[in-house]
């Protein structure tokens, strides 16, 4: 009697069933966390070139007082580029002086005066000219 | 007969075989300069590196001599 070497194929002709290969279980993609290179520094001068990785990645150096973060990376030409990120707090008042309501009202009054043509004549300030010759036009 | 091997080429080949160098874009840039044979570019690169590390040319040569055991 014929004994097939591969039992899975020992089926009558026409009834062979195709068994697809078992699919491997799909694991959820695991995001590898990349560590940040750098350390806390007191000042920019503390950072030495050896602390900056030569593989082109950026190294971050936050200041101890939290006022800035220095980012350093090697350039292809053999120099190190330095970037400084400064702290900006939310809700902090801006350094520019905001106009007050009184300033706005004064501006409106000036516009009214200008439109009515009632601009008072302002004395012209004395000009200081540095002429080499004398200023008088008297002829000799 | 043993074929003559260019020592610089042999060194570059060994360097490229090192995965730490092969995967390092900065190192690849330096090797490109070496392979191109551009002396001006190489000198500029070397000077930039020295300036970045705060070393003089003489100090660098002295360190290289000590590293390679050259009198």
Short mmCIF file of C-alpha atoms in Angstrom, two decimals:
data_model
loop_
_atom_site.label_atom_id
_atom_site.label_comp_id
_atom_site.label_asym_id
_atom_site.label_seq_id
_atom_site.Cartn_x
_atom_site.Cartn_y
_atom_site.Cartn_z
CA UNK A 1 0.00 0.00 0.00
CA UNK A 2 1.25 3.46 -0.81
CA UNK A 3 2.37 5.27 2.28
CA UNK A 4 2.77 9.00 1.57
CA UNK A 5 5.78 10.71 3.07
CA UNK A 6 3.80 13.83 3.82
CA UNK A 7 0.53 12.88 5.52
CA UNK A 8 -0.99 16.32 4.97
CA UNK A 9 -0.96 15.66 1.26
CA UNK A 10 -2.36 12.17 1.56
CA UNK A 11 -5.85 13.19 0.54
CA UNK A 12 -7.83 12.13 -2.46
CA UNK A 13 -7.24 14.15 -5.56
CA UNK A 14 -9.37 17.29 -5.69
CA UNK A 15 -9.86 17.61 -1.99
CA UNK A 16 -6.50 19.05 -1.08
CA UNK A 17 -6.89 21.90 1.31
CA UNK A 18 -4.44 24.67 1.30
CA UNK A 19 -3.26 25.59 4.73
CA UNK A 20 -1.72 29.02 4.82
CA UNK A 21 1.26 29.44 7.08
CA UNK A 22 0.42 30.54 10.55
CA UNK A 23 0.59 34.33 10.83
CA UNK A 24 2.74 35.55 13.66
CA UNK A 25 0.95 37.44 16.36
CA UNK A 26 1.20 41.14 15.65
CA UNK A 27 2.64 42.91 18.62
CA UNK A 28 1.78 46.55 19.17
CA UNK A 29 4.62 48.80 18.06
CA UNK A 30 6.79 49.72 20.97
CA UNK A 31 8.14 53.25 20.83
CA UNK A 32 11.70 53.28 22.01
CA UNK A 33 12.39 56.22 24.23
CA UNK A 34 15.57 57.99 23.25
CA UNK A 35 17.49 59.53 26.07
CA UNK A 36 18.43 63.19 25.89
CA UNK A 37 22.11 63.98 26.10
CA UNK A 38 23.20 66.77 28.40
CA UNK A 39 23.27 67.89 32.01
CA UNK A 40 22.41 70.81 34.26
CA UNK A 41 24.92 73.64 34.06
CA UNK A 42 25.49 76.87 35.92
CA UNK A 43 26.76 78.78 32.90
CA UNK A 44 27.54 78.29 29.23
CA UNK A 45 31.28 78.25 29.93
CA UNK A 46 30.94 75.02 31.93
CA UNK A 47 30.12 73.02 28.81
CA UNK A 48 33.13 71.33 27.19
CA UNK A 49 33.23 70.00 23.62
CA UNK A 50 33.57 66.40 24.82
CA UNK A 51 30.07 66.58 26.29
CA UNK A 52 28.55 67.15 22.86
CA UNK A 53 28.02 63.82 21.06
CA UNK A 54 29.77 63.50 17.75
CA UNK A 55 26.95 61.54 16.13
CA UNK A 56 25.19 64.78 15.27
CA UNK A 57 22.51 64.65 17.96
CA UNK A 58 21.77 67.78 19.91
CA UNK A 59 22.82 67.94 23.55
CA UNK A 60 20.70 70.02 25.93
CA UNK A 61 22.07 71.84 28.94
CA UNK A 62 19.43 73.45 31.15
CA UNK A 63 20.69 76.08 33.53
CA UNK A 64 20.44 75.50 37.24
CA UNK A 65 18.33 78.61 37.76
CA UNK A 66 15.91 77.53 35.05
CA UNK A 67 16.32 80.71 33.05
CA UNK A 68 17.57 79.12 29.83
CA UNK A 69 18.43 75.90 28.01
CA UNK A 70 21.53 75.69 25.85
CA UNK A 71 21.48 73.30 22.91
CA UNK A 72 24.77 72.31 21.30
CA UNK A 73 25.54 70.18 18.25
CA UNK A 74 28.56 69.50 16.09
CA UNK A 75 28.60 70.99 12.61
CA UNK A 76 30.06 69.10 9.64
CA UNK A 77 32.86 71.66 9.42
CA UNK A 78 34.22 70.79 12.86
CA UNK A 79 32.64 73.60 14.86
CA UNK A 80 29.91 73.45 17.49
CA UNK A 81 26.73 75.47 17.06
CA UNK A 82 25.06 76.78 20.20
CA UNK A 83 21.41 77.72 20.58
CA UNK A 84 19.87 79.36 23.60
CA UNK A 85 16.25 78.92 24.60
CA UNK A 86 15.20 81.59 27.11
CA UNK A 87 12.39 81.33 29.63
CA UNK A 88 9.15 83.18 28.90
CA UNK A 89 6.53 82.85 31.62
CA UNK A 90 2.84 82.81 30.82
CA UNK A 91 0.93 85.94 31.89
CA UNK A 92 4.08 87.91 32.40
CA UNK A 93 3.59 91.66 31.75
CA UNK A 94 5.46 92.80 28.68
CA UNK A 95 8.26 95.29 28.98
CA UNK A 96 6.56 97.71 26.60
CA UNK A 97 4.50 100.39 28.32
CA UNK A 98 0.86 99.95 27.45
CA UNK A 99 -1.00 103.16 26.57
CA UNK A 100 -3.47 104.26 29.23
CA UNK A 101 -6.98 105.59 28.66
CA UNK A 102 -5.74 109.10 29.40
CA UNK A 103 -3.17 108.76 26.60
CA UNK A 104 -5.87 107.65 24.20
CA UNK A 105 -8.16 110.55 25.16
CA UNK A 106 -5.30 113.02 24.72
CA UNK A 107 -4.71 111.61 21.27
CA UNK A 108 -8.36 112.03 20.38
CA UNK A 109 -8.30 115.64 21.57
CA UNK A 110 -5.26 116.30 19.40
CA UNK A 111 -7.07 114.85 16.41
CA UNK A 112 -10.10 117.06 17.03
CA UNK A 113 -7.90 120.13 17.26
CA UNK A 114 -6.15 119.17 14.04
CA UNK A 115 -9.41 118.66 12.18
CA UNK A 116 -10.84 121.99 13.35
CA UNK A 117 -7.65 123.80 12.27
CA UNK A 118 -7.10 125.29 15.72
CA UNK A 119 -3.52 124.26 15.99
CA UNK A 120 -1.72 126.89 18.08
CA UNK A 121 1.42 128.33 16.50
CA UNK A 122 4.38 126.76 18.20
CA UNK A 123 7.62 128.72 18.37
CA UNK A 124 10.30 127.17 16.24
CA UNK A 125 13.26 125.92 18.25
CA UNK A 126 16.55 127.70 17.67
CA UNK A 127 18.68 125.84 15.23
CA UNK A 128 22.33 125.38 15.96
CA UNK A 129 24.18 125.33 12.63
CA UNK A 130 27.92 124.73 12.36
CA UNK A 131 28.75 127.11 9.53
CA UNK A 132 32.39 127.79 8.84
CA UNK A 133 31.91 131.38 7.68
CA UNK A 134 30.17 134.15 9.53
CA UNK A 135 26.41 134.14 9.53
CA UNK A 136 25.93 137.78 8.74
CA UNK A 137 25.18 138.68 5.18
CA UNK A 138 26.57 142.13 5.38
CA UNK A 139 28.63 142.97 2.43
CA UNK A 140 31.82 144.74 2.82
CA UNK B 1 53.75 38.49 -4.88
CA UNK B 2 51.94 40.40 -2.15
CA UNK B 3 50.22 43.48 -3.60
CA UNK B 4 51.27 46.78 -2.12
CA UNK B 5 48.65 48.18 0.18
CA UNK B 6 48.18 51.87 0.60
CA UNK B 7 48.36 52.34 4.40
CA UNK B 8 45.94 55.26 4.31
CA UNK B 9 43.38 53.28 2.35
CA UNK B 10 43.84 50.34 4.68
CA UNK B 11 43.29 52.58 7.68
CA UNK B 12 40.16 54.09 6.14
CA UNK B 13 38.86 50.63 5.38
CA UNK B 14 39.35 49.59 9.00
CA UNK B 15 37.68 52.75 10.20
CA UNK B 16 34.64 52.21 7.99
CA UNK B 17 34.36 48.66 9.25
CA UNK B 18 33.85 49.97 12.76
CA UNK B 19 30.07 50.33 13.30
CA UNK B 20 30.57 53.19 15.70
CA UNK B 21 32.14 55.14 12.86
CA UNK B 22 29.99 53.79 10.05
CA UNK B 23 26.81 54.93 11.82
CA UNK B 24 28.20 58.30 12.82
CA UNK B 25 27.40 60.97 10.24
CA UNK B 26 29.98 63.33 11.70
CA UNK B 27 32.71 60.70 11.46
CA UNK B 28 31.62 59.86 7.93
CA UNK B 29 32.08 63.49 7.01
CA UNK B 30 35.66 63.45 8.34
CA UNK B 31 36.41 60.24 6.44
CA UNK B 32 35.01 61.77 3.26
CA UNK B 33 37.46 64.63 3.61
CA UNK B 34 40.30 62.16 4.08
CA UNK B 35 39.24 60.08 1.10
CA UNK B 36 38.87 63.11 -1.15
CA UNK B 37 42.46 64.11 -0.46
CA UNK B 38 41.46 67.76 -0.34
CA UNK B 39 44.24 69.24 1.76
CA UNK B 40 42.63 72.64 2.09
CA UNK B 41 39.37 71.22 3.30
CA UNK B 42 41.20 68.91 5.67
CA UNK B 43 43.25 71.74 7.07
CA UNK B 44 40.16 73.88 7.56
CA UNK B 45 38.42 71.01 9.33
CA UNK B 46 41.45 70.38 11.54
CA UNK B 47 41.76 74.07 12.43
CA UNK B 48 38.07 74.26 13.31
CA UNK B 49 38.39 71.21 15.55
CA UNK B 50 41.45 72.63 17.27
CA UNK B 51 39.70 75.93 17.86
CA UNK B 52 36.64 74.16 19.24
CA UNK B 53 38.74 72.11 21.66
CA UNK B 54 40.87 75.09 22.57
CA UNK B 55 44.15 73.51 21.48
CA UNK B 56 47.04 74.83 19.47
CA UNK B 57 48.42 73.08 16.42
CA UNK B 58 51.63 72.26 18.26
CA UNK B 59 49.75 70.71 21.17
CA UNK B 60 47.74 68.56 18.80
CA UNK B 61 50.85 67.38 16.95
CA UNK B 62 52.55 66.57 20.25
CA UNK B 63 49.55 64.53 21.40
CA UNK B 64 49.41 62.72 18.08
CA UNK B 65 53.11 61.86 18.28
CA UNK B 66 52.64 60.45 21.76
CA UNK B 67 49.60 58.47 20.67
CA UNK B 68 51.37 56.90 17.72
CA UNK B 69 54.67 56.56 19.63
CA UNK B 70 56.53 58.73 17.18
CA UNK B 71 59.75 60.38 18.41
#
